[in-house]
Short mmCIF file of C-alpha atoms in Angstrom, two decimals:
data_model
loop_
_atom_site.label_atom_id
_atom_site.label_comp_id
_atom_site.label_asym_id
_atom_site.label_seq_id
_atom_site.Cartn_x
_atom_site.Cartn_y
_atom_site.Cartn_z
CA UNK A 1 103.50 122.43 82.75
CA UNK A 2 99.91 122.93 81.62
CA UNK A 3 97.30 122.09 84.30
CA UNK A 4 99.96 122.24 87.02
CA UNK A 5 101.51 125.72 86.90
CA UNK A 6 98.12 127.47 87.08
CA UNK A 7 97.41 125.69 90.35
CA UNK A 8 100.69 126.88 91.88
CA UNK A 9 99.89 130.55 91.32
CA UNK A 10 100.82 132.58 94.40
CA UNK A 11 98.15 135.25 93.91
CA UNK A 12 95.40 132.66 93.58
CA UNK A 13 96.65 130.87 96.71
CA UNK A 14 96.65 134.17 98.62
CA UNK A 15 93.08 134.93 97.47
CA UNK A 16 91.79 131.60 98.73
CA UNK A 17 93.69 131.93 102.03
CA UNK A 18 91.96 135.29 102.54
CA UNK A 19 88.57 133.72 101.81
CA UNK A 20 89.30 130.99 104.38
CA UNK A 21 90.21 133.61 107.01
CA UNK A 22 86.96 135.48 106.29
CA UNK A 23 84.71 132.47 106.91
CA UNK A 24 86.55 130.93 109.89
CA UNK A 25 84.85 131.56 113.23
CA UNK A 26 85.55 128.39 115.22
CA UNK A 27 88.56 126.06 115.64
CA UNK A 28 88.69 123.16 113.16
CA UNK A 29 91.05 120.22 112.76
CA UNK A 30 91.33 118.99 109.19
CA UNK A 31 93.20 115.88 108.07
CA UNK A 32 94.62 115.45 104.58
CA UNK A 33 94.85 111.74 103.93
CA UNK A 34 97.45 111.62 101.19
CA UNK A 35 101.20 111.91 101.80
CA UNK A 36 101.54 113.78 98.50
CA UNK A 37 99.24 116.46 99.88
CA UNK A 38 101.22 116.52 103.16
CA UNK A 39 104.40 117.27 101.22
CA UNK A 40 102.70 120.03 99.21
CA UNK A 41 101.36 121.55 102.46
CA UNK A 42 104.86 121.58 103.97
CA UNK A 43 106.67 122.62 100.81
CA UNK A 44 104.44 125.62 100.13
CA UNK A 45 103.98 126.55 103.81
CA UNK A 46 100.19 126.26 103.41
CA UNK A 47 99.51 125.95 107.13
CA UNK A 48 101.19 129.33 107.66
CA UNK A 49 98.64 130.91 105.31
CA UNK A 50 95.74 129.66 107.42
CA UNK A 51 94.11 131.31 110.42
CA UNK A 52 95.37 129.90 113.74
CA UNK A 53 91.94 128.35 114.39
CA UNK A 54 92.72 125.72 111.73
CA UNK A 55 95.00 122.79 112.55
CA UNK A 56 96.09 120.39 109.82
CA UNK A 57 96.77 116.78 110.71
CA UNK A 58 98.40 114.30 108.38
CA UNK A 59 96.88 110.94 107.59
CA UNK A 60 98.01 107.42 106.74
CA UNK A 61 98.08 107.91 102.95
CA UNK A 62 101.63 106.76 102.33
CA UNK A 63 101.77 103.10 101.22
CA UNK A 64 105.53 103.02 101.74
CA UNK A 65 104.93 104.03 105.37
CA UNK A 66 102.22 101.48 106.13
CA UNK A 67 103.86 98.50 104.42
CA UNK A 68 104.84 96.27 107.37
CA UNK A 69 108.53 95.61 108.08
CA UNK A 70 107.80 91.90 107.65
CA UNK A 71 106.79 92.41 104.01
CA UNK A 72 110.08 94.25 103.41
CA UNK A 73 111.85 91.34 105.13
CA UNK A 74 110.12 89.01 102.66
CA UNK A 75 111.26 91.16 99.70
CA UNK A 76 114.82 91.02 101.05
CA UNK A 77 114.55 87.23 101.49
CA UNK A 78 113.25 86.86 97.92
CA UNK A 79 116.20 88.79 96.52
CA UNK A 80 118.94 87.23 98.69
CA UNK A 81 117.81 83.59 99.01
CA UNK A 82 116.55 82.96 95.50
CA UNK A 83 117.85 83.71 92.01
CA UNK A 84 115.38 86.46 91.30
CA UNK A 85 115.11 89.99 89.97
CA UNK A 86 113.17 92.09 92.49
CA UNK A 87 111.60 95.20 90.95
CA UNK A 88 110.28 98.03 93.12
CA UNK A 89 109.23 101.65 93.09
CA UNK A 90 112.24 103.71 94.19
CA UNK A 91 110.63 104.92 97.42
CA UNK A 92 110.72 101.44 98.92
CA UNK A 93 114.46 100.84 98.60
CA UNK A 94 115.64 102.57 101.78
CA UNK A 95 112.71 101.77 104.07
CA UNK A 96 113.89 99.69 107.03
CA UNK A 97 112.56 96.17 107.44
CA UNK A 98 113.09 94.44 110.76
CA UNK A 99 116.87 94.63 110.45
CA UNK A 100 117.74 95.59 106.92
CA UNK A 101 116.55 97.42 103.82
CA UNK A 102 116.51 96.62 100.11
CA UNK A 103 119.47 98.88 99.36
CA UNK A 104 121.69 96.80 101.64
CA UNK A 105 120.26 93.62 100.09
CA UNK A 106 121.37 95.06 96.74
CA UNK A 107 124.81 95.88 98.15
CA UNK A 108 125.00 92.23 99.26
CA UNK A 109 124.54 91.13 95.65
CA UNK A 110 120.74 91.00 95.35
CA UNK A 111 119.37 91.98 91.92
CA UNK A 112 117.08 94.82 93.03
CA UNK A 113 115.87 97.14 90.27
CA UNK A 114 113.94 100.39 90.52
CA UNK A 115 111.14 100.64 87.96
CA UNK A 116 108.64 103.37 87.11
CA UNK A 117 105.75 100.95 86.53
CA UNK A 118 104.83 97.30 87.17
CA UNK A 119 104.41 97.08 83.39
CA UNK A 120 108.18 97.74 83.14
CA UNK A 121 108.75 94.87 85.60
CA UNK A 122 106.64 92.62 83.36
CA UNK A 123 108.83 93.66 80.41
CA UNK A 124 111.94 92.67 82.42
CA UNK A 125 110.30 89.27 83.07
CA UNK A 126 109.70 88.76 79.35
CA UNK A 127 113.31 89.70 78.59
CA UNK A 128 114.63 87.29 81.28
CA UNK A 129 112.58 84.11 80.86
CA UNK A 130 115.11 82.05 82.85
CA UNK A 131 114.75 84.28 85.97
CA UNK A 132 111.90 84.76 88.42
CA UNK A 133 110.89 88.43 88.38
CA UNK A 134 108.97 89.75 91.40
CA UNK A 135 107.36 93.19 91.52
CA UNK A 136 106.95 94.71 95.00
CA UNK A 137 103.34 95.82 94.44
CA UNK A 138 102.70 98.50 97.03
CA UNK A 139 100.01 101.14 96.75
CA UNK A 140 96.53 102.42 97.40
CA UNK A 141 93.60 102.44 94.98
CA UNK A 142 95.57 104.73 92.62
CA UNK A 143 98.16 102.00 92.01
CA UNK A 144 95.93 98.92 92.29
CA UNK A 145 94.69 99.11 88.66
CA UNK A 146 98.17 99.20 87.12
CA UNK A 147 99.36 96.46 89.48
CA UNK A 148 96.29 94.45 88.46
CA UNK A 149 96.96 95.13 84.78
CA UNK A 150 100.48 93.70 85.08
CA UNK A 151 99.16 90.26 86.09
CA UNK A 152 96.25 90.36 83.64
CA UNK A 153 98.78 91.00 80.86
CA UNK A 154 101.17 88.35 82.28
CA UNK A 155 98.35 85.80 82.23
CA UNK A 156 97.36 86.76 78.69
CA UNK A 157 100.98 86.57 77.48
CA UNK A 158 101.70 83.34 79.38
CA UNK A 159 104.58 85.00 81.29
CA UNK A 160 104.90 82.47 84.11
CA UNK A 161 108.14 83.85 85.64
CA UNK A 162 106.38 87.02 86.88
CA UNK A 163 104.73 87.52 90.27
CA UNK A 164 103.64 90.26 92.70
CA UNK A 165 104.59 90.69 96.34
CA UNK A 166 101.36 92.49 97.20
CA UNK A 167 101.19 95.28 99.78
CA UNK A 168 98.00 97.04 98.67
CA UNK A 169 95.85 99.13 100.98
CA UNK A 170 92.43 100.80 100.86
CA UNK A 171 91.72 104.34 102.06
CA UNK A 172 88.05 104.27 103.22
CA UNK A 173 88.63 101.54 105.87
CA UNK A 174 91.59 103.57 107.20
CA UNK A 175 89.37 106.66 107.61
CA UNK A 176 86.75 104.48 109.34
CA UNK A 177 89.48 103.16 111.64
CA UNK A 178 90.68 106.67 112.55
CA UNK A 179 87.14 107.89 113.22
CA UNK A 180 86.17 104.74 115.11
CA UNK A 181 89.21 104.79 117.42
CA UNK A 182 87.57 107.12 119.93
CA UNK A 183 90.75 109.23 119.95
CA UNK A 184 90.24 111.15 116.74
CA UNK A 185 90.36 114.94 116.84
CA UNK A 186 89.54 115.27 113.14
CA UNK A 187 86.53 117.40 112.23
CA UNK A 188 86.89 117.23 108.43
CA UNK A 189 88.88 115.36 105.78
CA UNK A 190 90.55 116.15 102.49
CA UNK A 191 90.17 112.91 100.52
CA UNK A 192 92.98 111.96 98.12
CA UNK A 193 92.23 113.10 94.57
CA UNK A 194 94.07 110.37 92.72
CA UNK A 195 92.65 107.52 94.82
CA UNK A 196 89.22 109.05 94.13
CA UNK A 197 89.98 109.35 90.40
CA UNK A 198 89.79 105.55 90.48
CA UNK A 199 87.10 104.95 93.13
CA UNK A 200 84.91 108.03 92.70
CA UNK A 201 83.16 109.83 95.56
CA UNK A 202 80.60 107.17 96.46
CA UNK A 203 82.62 105.23 99.12
CA UNK A 204 83.14 108.50 101.01
CA UNK A 205 79.45 109.39 101.20
CA UNK A 206 78.78 106.50 103.58
CA UNK A 207 81.61 107.69 105.87
CA UNK A 208 80.50 111.33 105.79
CA UNK A 209 76.94 110.34 106.70
CA UNK A 210 77.69 107.75 109.36
CA UNK A 211 80.39 109.77 111.14
CA UNK A 212 78.87 113.19 110.44
CA UNK A 213 82.12 114.50 108.99
CA UNK A 214 82.63 116.68 105.90
CA UNK A 215 84.90 115.18 103.22
CA UNK A 216 86.30 117.18 100.31
CA UNK A 217 87.94 115.27 97.46
CA UNK A 218 91.02 117.41 96.82
CA UNK A 219 93.87 117.75 94.32
CA UNK A 220 97.57 118.12 95.00
CA UNK A 221 98.69 121.61 94.04
CA UNK A 222 98.64 124.51 96.54
CA UNK A 223 95.56 126.13 94.97
CA UNK A 224 93.74 122.77 95.06
CA UNK A 225 94.61 122.13 98.70
CA UNK A 226 93.61 125.62 99.81
CA UNK A 227 90.32 125.25 97.94
CA UNK A 228 89.76 121.87 99.57
CA UNK A 229 90.34 123.45 102.98
CA UNK A 230 88.00 126.34 102.08
CA UNK A 231 85.15 123.96 101.17
CA UNK A 232 85.77 121.88 104.30
CA UNK A 233 85.80 124.93 106.63
CA UNK A 234 82.67 126.29 104.93
CA UNK A 235 80.80 123.04 105.60
CA UNK A 236 82.00 122.99 109.22
CA UNK A 237 81.01 126.61 109.82
CA UNK A 238 77.59 126.09 108.21
CA UNK A 239 77.00 122.76 109.98
CA UNK A 240 76.72 120.88 106.67
CA UNK A 241 78.05 117.39 106.06
CA UNK A 242 78.66 116.44 102.43
CA UNK A 243 81.19 114.92 100.08
CA UNK A 244 82.35 117.74 97.80
CA UNK A 245 84.62 117.33 94.80
CA UNK A 246 87.27 120.03 94.47
CA UNK A 247 89.27 117.92 91.98
CA UNK A 248 86.56 117.54 89.35
CA UNK A 249 89.07 117.94 86.52
CA UNK A 250 90.17 114.37 87.30
CA UNK A 251 87.54 112.84 89.61
CA UNK A 252 84.15 111.72 88.26
CA UNK A 253 81.40 111.03 90.79
CA UNK A 254 81.44 107.29 90.02
CA UNK A 255 85.20 107.17 89.43
CA UNK A 256 86.94 105.21 86.70
CA UNK A 257 84.78 102.17 86.11
CA UNK A 258 87.13 100.20 83.84
CA UNK A 259 89.84 100.63 86.50
CA UNK A 260 87.46 99.51 89.28
CA UNK A 261 86.50 96.45 87.21
CA UNK A 262 90.17 95.58 86.70
CA UNK A 263 90.89 95.90 90.44
CA UNK A 264 87.91 93.75 91.35
CA UNK A 265 88.86 91.09 88.83
CA UNK A 266 92.36 90.65 90.28
CA UNK A 267 92.17 91.67 93.96
CA UNK A 268 89.87 91.04 96.89
CA UNK A 269 89.68 92.93 100.22
CA UNK A 270 91.41 91.33 103.21
CA UNK A 271 92.35 92.21 106.77
CA UNK A 272 96.12 92.68 107.00
CA UNK A 273 98.48 94.64 109.18
CA UNK A 274 99.30 98.29 108.48
CA UNK A 275 102.74 99.25 109.79
CA UNK A 276 102.47 101.14 113.07
CA UNK A 277 98.67 100.94 113.04
CA UNK A 278 97.81 97.23 113.19
CA UNK A 279 95.19 95.23 111.35
CA UNK A 280 92.39 97.16 109.67
CA UNK A 281 89.26 95.24 108.77
CA UNK A 282 89.05 94.86 104.97
CA UNK A 283 91.78 97.51 104.74
CA UNK A 284 94.06 95.65 102.32
CA UNK A 285 93.91 93.82 99.02
CA UNK A 286 95.18 90.35 98.16
CA UNK A 287 95.25 88.50 94.86
CA UNK A 288 92.15 86.48 94.05
CA UNK A 289 92.44 82.71 93.70
CA UNK A 290 92.22 83.03 89.89
CA UNK A 291 95.54 84.93 89.99
CA UNK A 292 97.21 82.87 92.74
CA UNK A 293 99.83 81.70 90.23
CA UNK A 294 101.14 85.29 90.21
CA UNK A 295 101.34 85.59 93.99
CA UNK A 296 104.98 85.78 95.14
CA UNK A 297 103.91 84.56 98.60
CA UNK A 298 102.78 81.28 97.00
CA UNK A 299 106.15 80.89 95.25
CA UNK A 300 108.48 82.03 98.02
CA UNK A 301 106.43 81.41 101.18
CA UNK A 302 104.03 83.67 103.08
CA UNK A 303 104.92 86.86 104.94
CA UNK A 304 105.15 86.09 108.67
CA UNK A 305 103.69 89.01 110.60
CA UNK A 306 104.78 89.98 114.09
CA UNK A 307 104.89 93.23 116.06
CA UNK A 308 108.39 94.58 115.45
CA UNK A 309 108.07 98.35 115.12
CA UNK A 310 110.85 100.34 116.77
CA UNK A 311 109.96 101.34 120.31
CA UNK A 312 111.29 104.80 119.68
CA UNK A 313 109.25 105.29 116.50
CA UNK A 314 105.78 106.80 116.96
CA UNK A 315 104.95 106.58 113.24
CA UNK A 316 101.66 104.83 113.92
CA UNK A 317 100.40 107.74 115.98
CA UNK A 318 101.64 110.23 113.39
CA UNK A 319 99.87 108.28 110.62
CA UNK A 320 96.59 108.40 112.57
CA UNK A 321 96.82 112.12 113.26
CA UNK A 322 97.35 111.65 117.00
CA UNK A 323 100.76 113.33 116.94
CA UNK A 324 102.71 115.58 114.60
CA UNK A 325 106.19 114.39 113.56
CA UNK A 326 108.01 116.90 115.77
CA UNK A 327 106.17 115.55 118.82
CA UNK A 328 108.30 112.39 118.50
CA UNK A 329 111.31 112.48 120.86
CA UNK A 330 113.48 110.80 118.20
CA UNK A 331 112.54 113.30 115.42
CA UNK A 332 115.64 114.96 113.98
CA UNK A 333 117.76 113.34 116.71
CA UNK A 334 118.04 109.54 116.49
CA UNK A 335 115.70 109.58 113.46
CA UNK A 336 116.73 111.49 110.31
CA UNK A 337 116.39 110.75 106.57
CA UNK A 338 119.96 109.35 106.66
CA UNK A 339 119.22 107.14 109.68
CA UNK A 340 115.48 106.54 109.68
CA UNK A 341 113.84 104.61 112.51
CA UNK A 342 110.52 104.52 110.71
CA UNK A 343 109.21 104.61 107.16
CA UNK A 344 107.64 108.13 107.30
CA UNK A 345 111.16 109.57 107.64
CA UNK A 346 112.28 107.83 104.42
CA UNK A 347 109.44 108.06 101.97
CA UNK A 348 109.13 111.09 99.74
CA UNK A 349 105.52 111.12 100.95
CA UNK A 350 106.17 110.45 104.63
CA UNK A 351 105.03 113.17 107.03
CA UNK A 352 108.27 113.00 109.07
CA UNK A 353 110.42 113.43 105.95
CA UNK A 354 108.27 116.42 104.94
CA UNK A 355 108.68 118.06 108.35
CA UNK A 356 112.41 117.37 108.35
CA UNK A 357 112.87 118.84 104.88
CA UNK A 358 110.60 121.87 105.23
CA UNK A 359 110.41 122.31 109.00
CA UNK A 360 110.92 126.07 108.88
CA UNK A 361 107.54 126.26 107.10
CA UNK A 362 105.59 124.43 109.75
CA UNK A 363 103.65 124.75 112.92
CA UNK A 364 105.76 121.85 114.02
CA UNK A 365 104.02 120.44 117.07
CA UNK A 366 100.43 119.50 117.63
CA UNK A 367 100.78 121.16 121.04
CA UNK A 368 102.26 124.36 119.62
CA UNK A 369 99.59 124.36 116.95
CA UNK A 370 96.91 124.37 119.62
CA UNK A 371 98.51 126.91 121.94
CA UNK B 1 103.17 107.26 95.87
CA UNK B 2 99.92 108.42 94.41
CA UNK B 3 101.76 111.02 92.37
CA UNK B 4 100.08 111.44 89.01
CA UNK B 5 100.62 114.17 86.45
CA UNK B 6 98.71 115.46 83.43
CA UNK B 7 100.09 114.77 79.97
CA UNK B 8 98.80 115.26 76.42
CA UNK B 9 98.17 112.24 74.21
CA UNK B 10 100.22 112.52 71.01
CA UNK B 11 99.32 109.17 69.47
CA UNK B 12 97.46 105.98 70.27
CA UNK B 13 98.49 102.52 69.17
CA UNK B 14 95.32 100.70 68.39
CA UNK B 15 95.81 97.15 69.54
CA UNK B 16 93.48 94.96 71.57
CA UNK B 17 91.95 96.64 74.62
CA UNK B 18 94.29 94.96 77.11
CA UNK B 19 97.36 96.51 75.55
CA UNK B 20 95.97 99.89 74.44
CA UNK B 21 98.79 102.39 74.85
CA UNK B 22 100.04 105.65 73.41
CA UNK B 23 102.66 108.34 73.44
CA UNK B 24 101.96 111.02 76.02
CA UNK B 25 103.85 114.31 76.30
CA UNK B 26 104.62 115.81 79.69
CA UNK B 27 105.76 119.30 78.65
CA UNK B 28 107.90 117.79 75.90
CA UNK B 29 109.05 114.65 77.71
CA UNK B 30 107.35 111.83 75.83
CA UNK B 31 106.55 108.54 77.57
CA UNK B 32 104.69 105.39 76.59
CA UNK B 33 101.48 105.26 78.67
CA UNK B 34 98.95 102.47 79.09
CA UNK B 35 95.50 103.76 78.08
CA UNK B 36 93.04 100.87 78.49
CA UNK B 37 91.21 102.48 81.44
CA UNK B 38 90.53 105.75 79.61
CA UNK B 39 88.60 104.41 76.61
CA UNK B 40 87.05 107.84 75.92
CA UNK B 41 90.46 109.59 75.63
CA UNK B 42 91.73 110.42 72.16
CA UNK B 43 94.71 112.18 70.59
CA UNK B 44 94.98 115.78 71.86
CA UNK B 45 93.26 115.00 75.20
CA UNK B 46 95.03 115.31 78.53
CA UNK B 47 95.17 112.28 80.80
CA UNK B 48 96.27 111.96 84.44
CA UNK B 49 99.10 109.41 84.51
CA UNK B 50 100.32 107.34 87.46
CA UNK B 51 103.12 104.75 87.11
CA UNK B 52 102.81 104.68 83.31
CA UNK B 53 99.05 104.14 83.48
CA UNK B 54 96.31 106.70 82.74
CA UNK B 55 93.83 106.78 85.65
CA UNK B 56 91.54 109.48 84.23
CA UNK B 57 90.92 111.81 81.32
CA UNK B 58 91.40 115.41 82.39
CA UNK B 59 88.18 117.40 81.99
CA UNK B 60 89.40 120.71 80.53
CA UNK B 61 86.10 122.47 81.22
CA UNK B 62 86.25 121.54 84.91
CA UNK B 63 89.89 122.67 84.98
CA UNK B 64 88.79 126.10 83.72
CA UNK B 65 86.05 126.45 86.35
CA UNK B 66 88.48 126.98 89.24
CA UNK B 67 90.73 129.29 87.28
CA UNK B 68 87.84 131.38 85.94
CA UNK B 69 86.43 131.67 89.45
CA UNK B 70 89.76 132.92 90.77
CA UNK B 71 90.17 135.39 87.92
CA UNK B 72 86.69 136.78 88.61
CA UNK B 73 87.42 137.40 92.31
#
């Protein structure tokens, strides 16, 4: 596929890995934020190409993983207690709520449908005017504009049987939270290229300056990720702190302004719980009052948050880069993709699922990585 | 979740801005894509598509920069 295959070229990846080895003098710990990048790193064995001075940690950039169990419980309640059609991205279907997941709700007779886009869910609502159609609107800034567009269109079309169960998160507050925790070992970040295609680089400049940490906006293919790491290591070795844009073929400095306008029209920042991590100040999005009619929590009752994460599951620490998946005592034992204790073992972007699938490619433990 | 892939715009249905969409080819697989947030994209351009929604127009010159740099090494 054009503009993908070129960035998977083995020779190019090898060239960049050699350049990284040449400039690396000191140990550095770099975190990629996005779960898509984590999977590419594991799939292509990127960490194995790097000098041992460089440790990669994996960040919280998996909306499936940080959606609280209580929101999944609400989705299950909506589909089992009411005559509704619940539409969701496929990744969400097998993620455990407090006791159950959406696939078992479907087995119990719930009308749960996997869609590719919230705009497809809106189409289902228009085709089923006698049914309430709820879209499980999870995502980061990449997905917020299309989720927003679905309610803007619903309002314009007068489609009143459509609503969103919103589980939207924002990346910059999560980075602030990691850096402000006092436990962070991260010396540089790879920022998520598709989130930044929407938001641009500007929100990251404040973080880079205030926390004195290099941030490289990075794409998703092996050549992109290695280049992102190269730029990050170069800044660290030279003592520079900047936001650099490796993914300029998609990311403009100011981002996508029509998409930002759309997001701001429909959503507003709020403090809500992230699964395994807790509440992050202004780290989530909720629907604005003007779009309250499309809020599933207004139609079917609010999500009731409590602390219910499995005691065995250390996903929160994995998502904050404090542990690697294989440091969890349940990893690959009580917790597998078939019997997940936590969301990162289910999602196609979860770090635990990536380690489980590609573990032969990894420096599996944070402790081994450092020894 | 933030998976997005580049595709080439084959046609654009000119309707009002809110519903601007078009046919986009992903190596021969053609999908309907919402295009309202890439107002500068036209037929023949590549766009980066996430969940049926174009989040950016791919800058082909910028795409060449990395590849040219690697070829020159």
